[in-house]
Coordinates of C-alpha atoms in Angstrom, one line a residue:
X1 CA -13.5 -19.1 -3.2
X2 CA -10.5 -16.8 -2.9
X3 CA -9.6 -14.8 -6.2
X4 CA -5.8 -14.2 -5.4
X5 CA -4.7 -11.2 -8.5
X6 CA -1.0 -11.0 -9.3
X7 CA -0.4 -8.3 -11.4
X8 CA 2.7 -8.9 -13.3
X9 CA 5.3 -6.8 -15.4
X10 CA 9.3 -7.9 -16.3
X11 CA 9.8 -10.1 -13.2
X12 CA 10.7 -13.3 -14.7
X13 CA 13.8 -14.0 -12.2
X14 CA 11.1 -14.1 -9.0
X15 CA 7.7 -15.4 -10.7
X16 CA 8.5 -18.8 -10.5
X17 CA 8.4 -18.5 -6.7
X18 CA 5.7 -16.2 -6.6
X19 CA 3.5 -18.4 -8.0
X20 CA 4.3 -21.5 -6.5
X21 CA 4.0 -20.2 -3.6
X22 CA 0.3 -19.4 -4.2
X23 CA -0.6 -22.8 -5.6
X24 CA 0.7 -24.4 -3.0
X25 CA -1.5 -22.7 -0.1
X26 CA -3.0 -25.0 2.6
X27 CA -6.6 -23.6 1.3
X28 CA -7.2 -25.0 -1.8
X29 CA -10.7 -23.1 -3.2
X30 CA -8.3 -20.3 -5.3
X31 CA -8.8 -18.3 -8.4
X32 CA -5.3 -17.4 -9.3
X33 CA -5.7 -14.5 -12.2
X34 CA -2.2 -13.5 -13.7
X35 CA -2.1 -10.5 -15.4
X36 CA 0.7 -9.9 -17.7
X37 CA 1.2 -6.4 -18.1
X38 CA 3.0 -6.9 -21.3
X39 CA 6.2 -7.5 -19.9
X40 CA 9.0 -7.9 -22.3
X41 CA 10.5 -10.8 -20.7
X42 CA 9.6 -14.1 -19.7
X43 CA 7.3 -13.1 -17.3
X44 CA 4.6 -14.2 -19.7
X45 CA 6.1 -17.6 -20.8
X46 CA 6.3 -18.7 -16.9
X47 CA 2.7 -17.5 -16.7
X48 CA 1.4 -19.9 -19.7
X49 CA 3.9 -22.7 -18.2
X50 CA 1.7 -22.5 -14.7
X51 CA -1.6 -22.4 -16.6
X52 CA -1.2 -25.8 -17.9
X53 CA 0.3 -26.9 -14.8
X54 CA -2.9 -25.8 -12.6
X55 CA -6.3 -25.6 -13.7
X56 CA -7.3 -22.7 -11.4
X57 CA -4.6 -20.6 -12.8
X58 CA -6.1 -17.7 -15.2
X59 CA -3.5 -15.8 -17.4
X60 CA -4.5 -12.4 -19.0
X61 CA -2.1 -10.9 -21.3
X62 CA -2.6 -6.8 -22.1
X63 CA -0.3 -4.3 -23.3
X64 CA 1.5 -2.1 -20.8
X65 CA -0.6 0.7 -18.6
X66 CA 1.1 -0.1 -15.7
X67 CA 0.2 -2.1 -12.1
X68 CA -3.2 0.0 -11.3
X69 CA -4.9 -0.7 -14.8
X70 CA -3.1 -4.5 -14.3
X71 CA -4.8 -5.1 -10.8
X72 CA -8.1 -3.6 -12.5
X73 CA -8.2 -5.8 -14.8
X74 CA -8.2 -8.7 -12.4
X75 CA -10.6 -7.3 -10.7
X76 CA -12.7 -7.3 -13.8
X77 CA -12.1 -11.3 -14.0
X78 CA -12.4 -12.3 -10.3
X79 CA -15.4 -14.8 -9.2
X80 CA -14.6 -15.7 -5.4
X81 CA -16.4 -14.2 -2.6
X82 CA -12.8 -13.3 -1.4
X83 CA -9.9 -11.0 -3.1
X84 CA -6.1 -11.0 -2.1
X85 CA -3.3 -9.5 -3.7
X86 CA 0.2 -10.6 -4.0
X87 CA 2.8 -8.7 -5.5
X88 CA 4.8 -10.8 -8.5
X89 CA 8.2 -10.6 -6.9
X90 CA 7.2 -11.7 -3.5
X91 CA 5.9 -14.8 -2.0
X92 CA 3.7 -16.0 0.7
X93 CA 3.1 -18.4 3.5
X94 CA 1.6 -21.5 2.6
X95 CA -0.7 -20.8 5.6
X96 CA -1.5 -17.3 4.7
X97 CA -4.8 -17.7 2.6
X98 CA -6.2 -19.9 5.0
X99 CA -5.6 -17.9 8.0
X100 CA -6.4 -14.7 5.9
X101 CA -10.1 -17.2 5.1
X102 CA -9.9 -17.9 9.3
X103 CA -9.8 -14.6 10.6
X104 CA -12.0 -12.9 8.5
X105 CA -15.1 -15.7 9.1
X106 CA -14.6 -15.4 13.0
X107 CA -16.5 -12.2 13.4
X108 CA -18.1 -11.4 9.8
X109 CA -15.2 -9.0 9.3
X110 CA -15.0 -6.3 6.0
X111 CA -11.2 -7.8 5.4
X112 CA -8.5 -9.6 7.7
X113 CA -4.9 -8.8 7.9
X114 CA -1.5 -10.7 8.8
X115 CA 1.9 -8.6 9.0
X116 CA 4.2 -8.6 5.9
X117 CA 8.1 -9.0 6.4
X118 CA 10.8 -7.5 4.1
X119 CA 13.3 -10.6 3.4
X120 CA 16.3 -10.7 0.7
X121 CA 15.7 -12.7 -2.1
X122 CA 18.0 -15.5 -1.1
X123 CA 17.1 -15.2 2.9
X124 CA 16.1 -18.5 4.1
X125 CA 12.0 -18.6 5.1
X126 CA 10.5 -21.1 7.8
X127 CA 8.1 -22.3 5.7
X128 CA 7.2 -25.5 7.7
X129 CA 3.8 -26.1 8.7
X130 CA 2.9 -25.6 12.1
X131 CA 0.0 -24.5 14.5
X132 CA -0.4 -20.8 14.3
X133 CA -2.8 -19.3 16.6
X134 CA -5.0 -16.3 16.9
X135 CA -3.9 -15.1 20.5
X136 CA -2.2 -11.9 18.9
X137 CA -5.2 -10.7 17.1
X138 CA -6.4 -6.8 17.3
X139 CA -10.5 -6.1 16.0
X140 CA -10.1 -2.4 14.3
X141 CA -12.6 -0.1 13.4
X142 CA -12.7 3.0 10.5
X143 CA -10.9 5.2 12.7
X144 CA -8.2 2.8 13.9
X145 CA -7.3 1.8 10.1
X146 CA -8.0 6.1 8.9
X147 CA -5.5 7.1 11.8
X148 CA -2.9 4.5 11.1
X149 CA -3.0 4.8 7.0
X150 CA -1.9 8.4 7.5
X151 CA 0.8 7.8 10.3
X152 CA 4.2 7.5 9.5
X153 CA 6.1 4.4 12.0
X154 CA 7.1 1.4 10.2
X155 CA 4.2 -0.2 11.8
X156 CA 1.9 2.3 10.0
X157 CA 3.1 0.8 6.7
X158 CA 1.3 -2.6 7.2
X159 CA -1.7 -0.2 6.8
X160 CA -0.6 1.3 3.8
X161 CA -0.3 -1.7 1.3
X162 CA -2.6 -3.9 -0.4
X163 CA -0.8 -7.1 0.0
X164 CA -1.0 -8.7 3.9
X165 CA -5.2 -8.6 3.4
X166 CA -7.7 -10.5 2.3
X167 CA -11.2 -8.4 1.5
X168 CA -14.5 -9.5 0.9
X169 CA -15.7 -8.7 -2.7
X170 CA -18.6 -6.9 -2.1
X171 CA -16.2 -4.6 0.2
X172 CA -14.1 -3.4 -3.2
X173 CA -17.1 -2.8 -5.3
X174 CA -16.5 0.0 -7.4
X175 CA -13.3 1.1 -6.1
X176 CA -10.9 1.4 -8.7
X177 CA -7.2 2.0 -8.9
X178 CA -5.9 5.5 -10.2
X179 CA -2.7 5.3 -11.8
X180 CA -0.4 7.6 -9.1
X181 CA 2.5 7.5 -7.0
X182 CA 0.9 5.9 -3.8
X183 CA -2.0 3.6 -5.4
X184 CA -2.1 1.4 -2.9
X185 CA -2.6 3.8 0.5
X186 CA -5.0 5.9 -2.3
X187 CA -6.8 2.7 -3.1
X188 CA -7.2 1.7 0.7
X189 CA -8.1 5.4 1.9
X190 CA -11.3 4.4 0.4
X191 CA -11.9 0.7 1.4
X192 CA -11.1 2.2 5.0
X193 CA -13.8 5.1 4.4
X194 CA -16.5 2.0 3.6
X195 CA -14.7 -0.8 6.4
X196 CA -17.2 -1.4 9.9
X197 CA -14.9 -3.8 11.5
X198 CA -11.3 -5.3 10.1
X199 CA -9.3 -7.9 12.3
X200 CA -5.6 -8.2 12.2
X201 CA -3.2 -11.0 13.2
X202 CA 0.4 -10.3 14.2
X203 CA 1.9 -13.1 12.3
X204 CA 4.5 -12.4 9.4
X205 CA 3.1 -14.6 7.0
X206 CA 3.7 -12.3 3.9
X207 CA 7.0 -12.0 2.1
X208 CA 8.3 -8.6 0.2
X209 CA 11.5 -9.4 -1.6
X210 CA 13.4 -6.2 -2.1
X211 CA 15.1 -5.9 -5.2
X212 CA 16.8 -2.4 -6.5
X213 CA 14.5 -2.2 -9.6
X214 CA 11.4 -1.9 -8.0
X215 CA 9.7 1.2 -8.5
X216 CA 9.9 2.1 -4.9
X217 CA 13.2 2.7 -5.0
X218 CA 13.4 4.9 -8.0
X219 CA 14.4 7.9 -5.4
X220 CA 13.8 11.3 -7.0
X221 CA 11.9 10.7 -9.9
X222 CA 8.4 12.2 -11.2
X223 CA 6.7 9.1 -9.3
X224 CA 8.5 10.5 -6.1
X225 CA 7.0 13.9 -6.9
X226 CA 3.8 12.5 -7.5
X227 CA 3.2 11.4 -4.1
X228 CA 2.0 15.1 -3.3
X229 CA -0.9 14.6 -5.4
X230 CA -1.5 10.9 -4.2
X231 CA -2.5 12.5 -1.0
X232 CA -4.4 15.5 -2.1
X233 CA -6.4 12.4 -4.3
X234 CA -7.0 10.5 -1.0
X235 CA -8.7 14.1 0.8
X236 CA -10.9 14.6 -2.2
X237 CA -12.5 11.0 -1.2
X238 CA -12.9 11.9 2.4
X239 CA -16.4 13.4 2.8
X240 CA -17.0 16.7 4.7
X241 CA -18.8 14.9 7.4
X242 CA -15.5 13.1 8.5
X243 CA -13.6 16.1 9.9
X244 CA -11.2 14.1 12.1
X245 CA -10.4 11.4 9.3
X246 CA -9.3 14.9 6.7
X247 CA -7.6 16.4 9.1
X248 CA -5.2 13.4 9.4
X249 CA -5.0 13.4 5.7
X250 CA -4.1 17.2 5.9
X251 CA -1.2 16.6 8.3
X252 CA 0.1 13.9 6.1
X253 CA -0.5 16.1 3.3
X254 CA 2.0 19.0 4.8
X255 CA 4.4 16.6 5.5
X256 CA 5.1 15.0 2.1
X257 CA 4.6 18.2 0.7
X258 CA 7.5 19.3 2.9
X259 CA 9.5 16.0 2.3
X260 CA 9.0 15.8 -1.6
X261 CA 10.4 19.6 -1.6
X262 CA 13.3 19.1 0.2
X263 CA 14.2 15.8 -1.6
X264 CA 13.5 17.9 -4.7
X265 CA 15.5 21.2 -4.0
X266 CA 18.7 20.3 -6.1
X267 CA 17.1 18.3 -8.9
X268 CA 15.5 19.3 -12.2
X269 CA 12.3 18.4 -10.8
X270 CA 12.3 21.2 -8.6
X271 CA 10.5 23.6 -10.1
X272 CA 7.6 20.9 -10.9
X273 CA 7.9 19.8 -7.1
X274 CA 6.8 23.7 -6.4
X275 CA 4.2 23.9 -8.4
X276 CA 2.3 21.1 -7.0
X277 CA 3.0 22.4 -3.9
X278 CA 1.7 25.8 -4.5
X279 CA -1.4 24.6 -6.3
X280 CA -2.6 22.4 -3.2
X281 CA -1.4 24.6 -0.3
X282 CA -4.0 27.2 -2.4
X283 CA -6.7 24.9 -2.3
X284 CA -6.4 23.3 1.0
X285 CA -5.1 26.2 3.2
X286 CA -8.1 27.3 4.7
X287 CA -8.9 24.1 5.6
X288 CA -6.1 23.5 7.3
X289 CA -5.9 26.5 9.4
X290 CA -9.5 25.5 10.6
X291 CA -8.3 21.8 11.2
X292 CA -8.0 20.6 14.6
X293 CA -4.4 19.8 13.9
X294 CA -2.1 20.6 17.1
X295 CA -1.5 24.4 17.1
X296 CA 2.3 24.0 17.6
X297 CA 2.5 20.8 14.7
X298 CA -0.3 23.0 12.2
X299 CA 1.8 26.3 12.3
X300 CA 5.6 24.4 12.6
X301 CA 4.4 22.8 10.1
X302 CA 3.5 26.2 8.2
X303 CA 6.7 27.7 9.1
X304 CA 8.7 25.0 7.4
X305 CA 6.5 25.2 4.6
X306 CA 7.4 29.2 4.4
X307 CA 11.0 29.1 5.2
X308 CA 12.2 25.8 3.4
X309 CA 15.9 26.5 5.2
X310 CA 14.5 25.8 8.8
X311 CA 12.8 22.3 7.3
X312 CA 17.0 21.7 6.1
X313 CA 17.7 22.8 9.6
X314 CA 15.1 20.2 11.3
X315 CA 16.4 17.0 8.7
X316 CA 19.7 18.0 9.6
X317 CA 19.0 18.3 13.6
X318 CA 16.5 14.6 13.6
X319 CA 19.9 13.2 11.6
X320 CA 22.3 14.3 13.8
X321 CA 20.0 13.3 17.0
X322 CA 19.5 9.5 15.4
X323 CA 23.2 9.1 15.0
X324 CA 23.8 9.6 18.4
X325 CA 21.5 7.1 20.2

């Protein structure tokens, strides 16, 4: 059985489709846990309405502590063998579960993957049924899925969310979300540091709506600053003994260091921004000096962290460079 947990909070305008879209999978063995973060909407109507409509539908109704402490508790309630999550405001493939179940039983894999696709919320989906194939498929290992969480292309992101996967169970034992800006790439820094073998199938069978009230795109806010600690979170979990998996995590570190401070330079959170920034460049500068991180990248790097105008200089040079391509 798959336990599919939707954590859900004041999305009553896209949870209708959500959830549909889950209860009408192709693979039919599903635990469907809503949690209702106590949203102040309807959101927790629709998720009664479903419950009577579907027997494997589970609703869970908590006050608000936001989406970690939400997925947590669904965790605490799952019984399948499997665990995928779907975001309340998107929706899936009909397919994707039982692809997801496919893949992941070919080779005895930790979890499988599929690619998500950002639509519009009235963009029209192919959602016929057809014969999808597992010619595109790519077997990745601790280091592939360590190297790729950390990078920074648009292809990089798949890596970085929870959504597009399916894990087996016993792969998520006590891992637990932590309420911060970047739960989901802090949650999976640690699933990777435990994963032997993953499989991925280039197939965009996963669907994130974009909507302007989602908290990713609250722009310069304290969850933008917290990002900085998000990361410095996800080296603490990286043992000693993996030298080449913190050092990628340091050079990601820099860089949203170096990101959140220039994003932050004419806001009120400014001084907040430079504080983090000072506190973890003290605790993980020795470190990083002894990293094996490209001399001319680790001491740019440094420079832009020292001189914050040639960082302005750099943003304003990549700008100017993109624009004329």
């Amino acid at each position: 059985m798959i336990s599919v947990i939707v954590p859900i909070y004041n999305v009553d305008d896209y949870l209708s489709t959500c959830i549909s879209s889950i209860i009408n999978q192709t693979y039919k063995d599903l635990e469907i846990i809503l949690v209702d973060d106590g949203s102040t909407d309807h959101s927790g109507q629709i998720c009664e309405e479903f419950d009577k409509l579907d027997n494997r539908v589970q609703v869970i109704h908590k006050k608000n502590e936001g989406v970690s402490e939400a997925r947590n508790e669904g965790l605490r309630h799952t019984h399948g063998e499997y665990i995928s999550f779907v975001d309340a405001d998107d929706f899936i493939h009909p397919q994707m579960l039982e692809i997801l179940y496919n893949l992941i039983k070919k080779g005895d894999y930790d979890f499988s993957m599929i690619l998500g696709k950002t639509v519009s919320r009235n963009e029209i989906i192919d959602m016929n049924h057809s014969e999808i194939g597992f010619e595109n498929t790519q077997v990745l290992s601790d280091t592939d899925l360590v190297e790729r969480i950390f990078g920074l292309s648009s292809i990089n992101t798949q890596y970085q969310v929870l959504w597009n996967k399916l894990y087996k169970k016993e792969l998520l034992e006590d891992i637990w979300f932590v309420r911060t800006a970047s739960e989901d790439t802090h949650y999976l820094n640690r699933v990777y540091l435990k994963t032997k073998k993953a499989i991925l199938l280039e197939k965009e069978l996963y669907f994130y709506v974009q909507r302007s009230a989602s908290i990713s795109h609250e722009g310069v806010s304290p969850y933008f600053v917290d990002k900085i600690n998000s990361y410095a979170l996800c080296l603490d979990d990286i043992p000693k003994e993996k030298p080449h998996f913190r050092t990628l995590c340091l050079e990601k570190l820099y860089k949203v260091i170096l990101h959140t401070r220039y994003y932050t330079a004419k806001s009120e959170l400014k001084g907040k921004c430079n504080q983090i920034s000072k506190t973890i460049y003290r605790k993980t500068i020795k470190e990083y000096l002894g990293s094996d991180i490209h001399a001319i990248k680790k001491y740019g790097l440094l420079c832009f962290y020292y001189f914050p105008s040639l960082y302005k200089l750099f943003i304003w040079y990549s700008n100017y460079r993109a624009k004329q391509r």
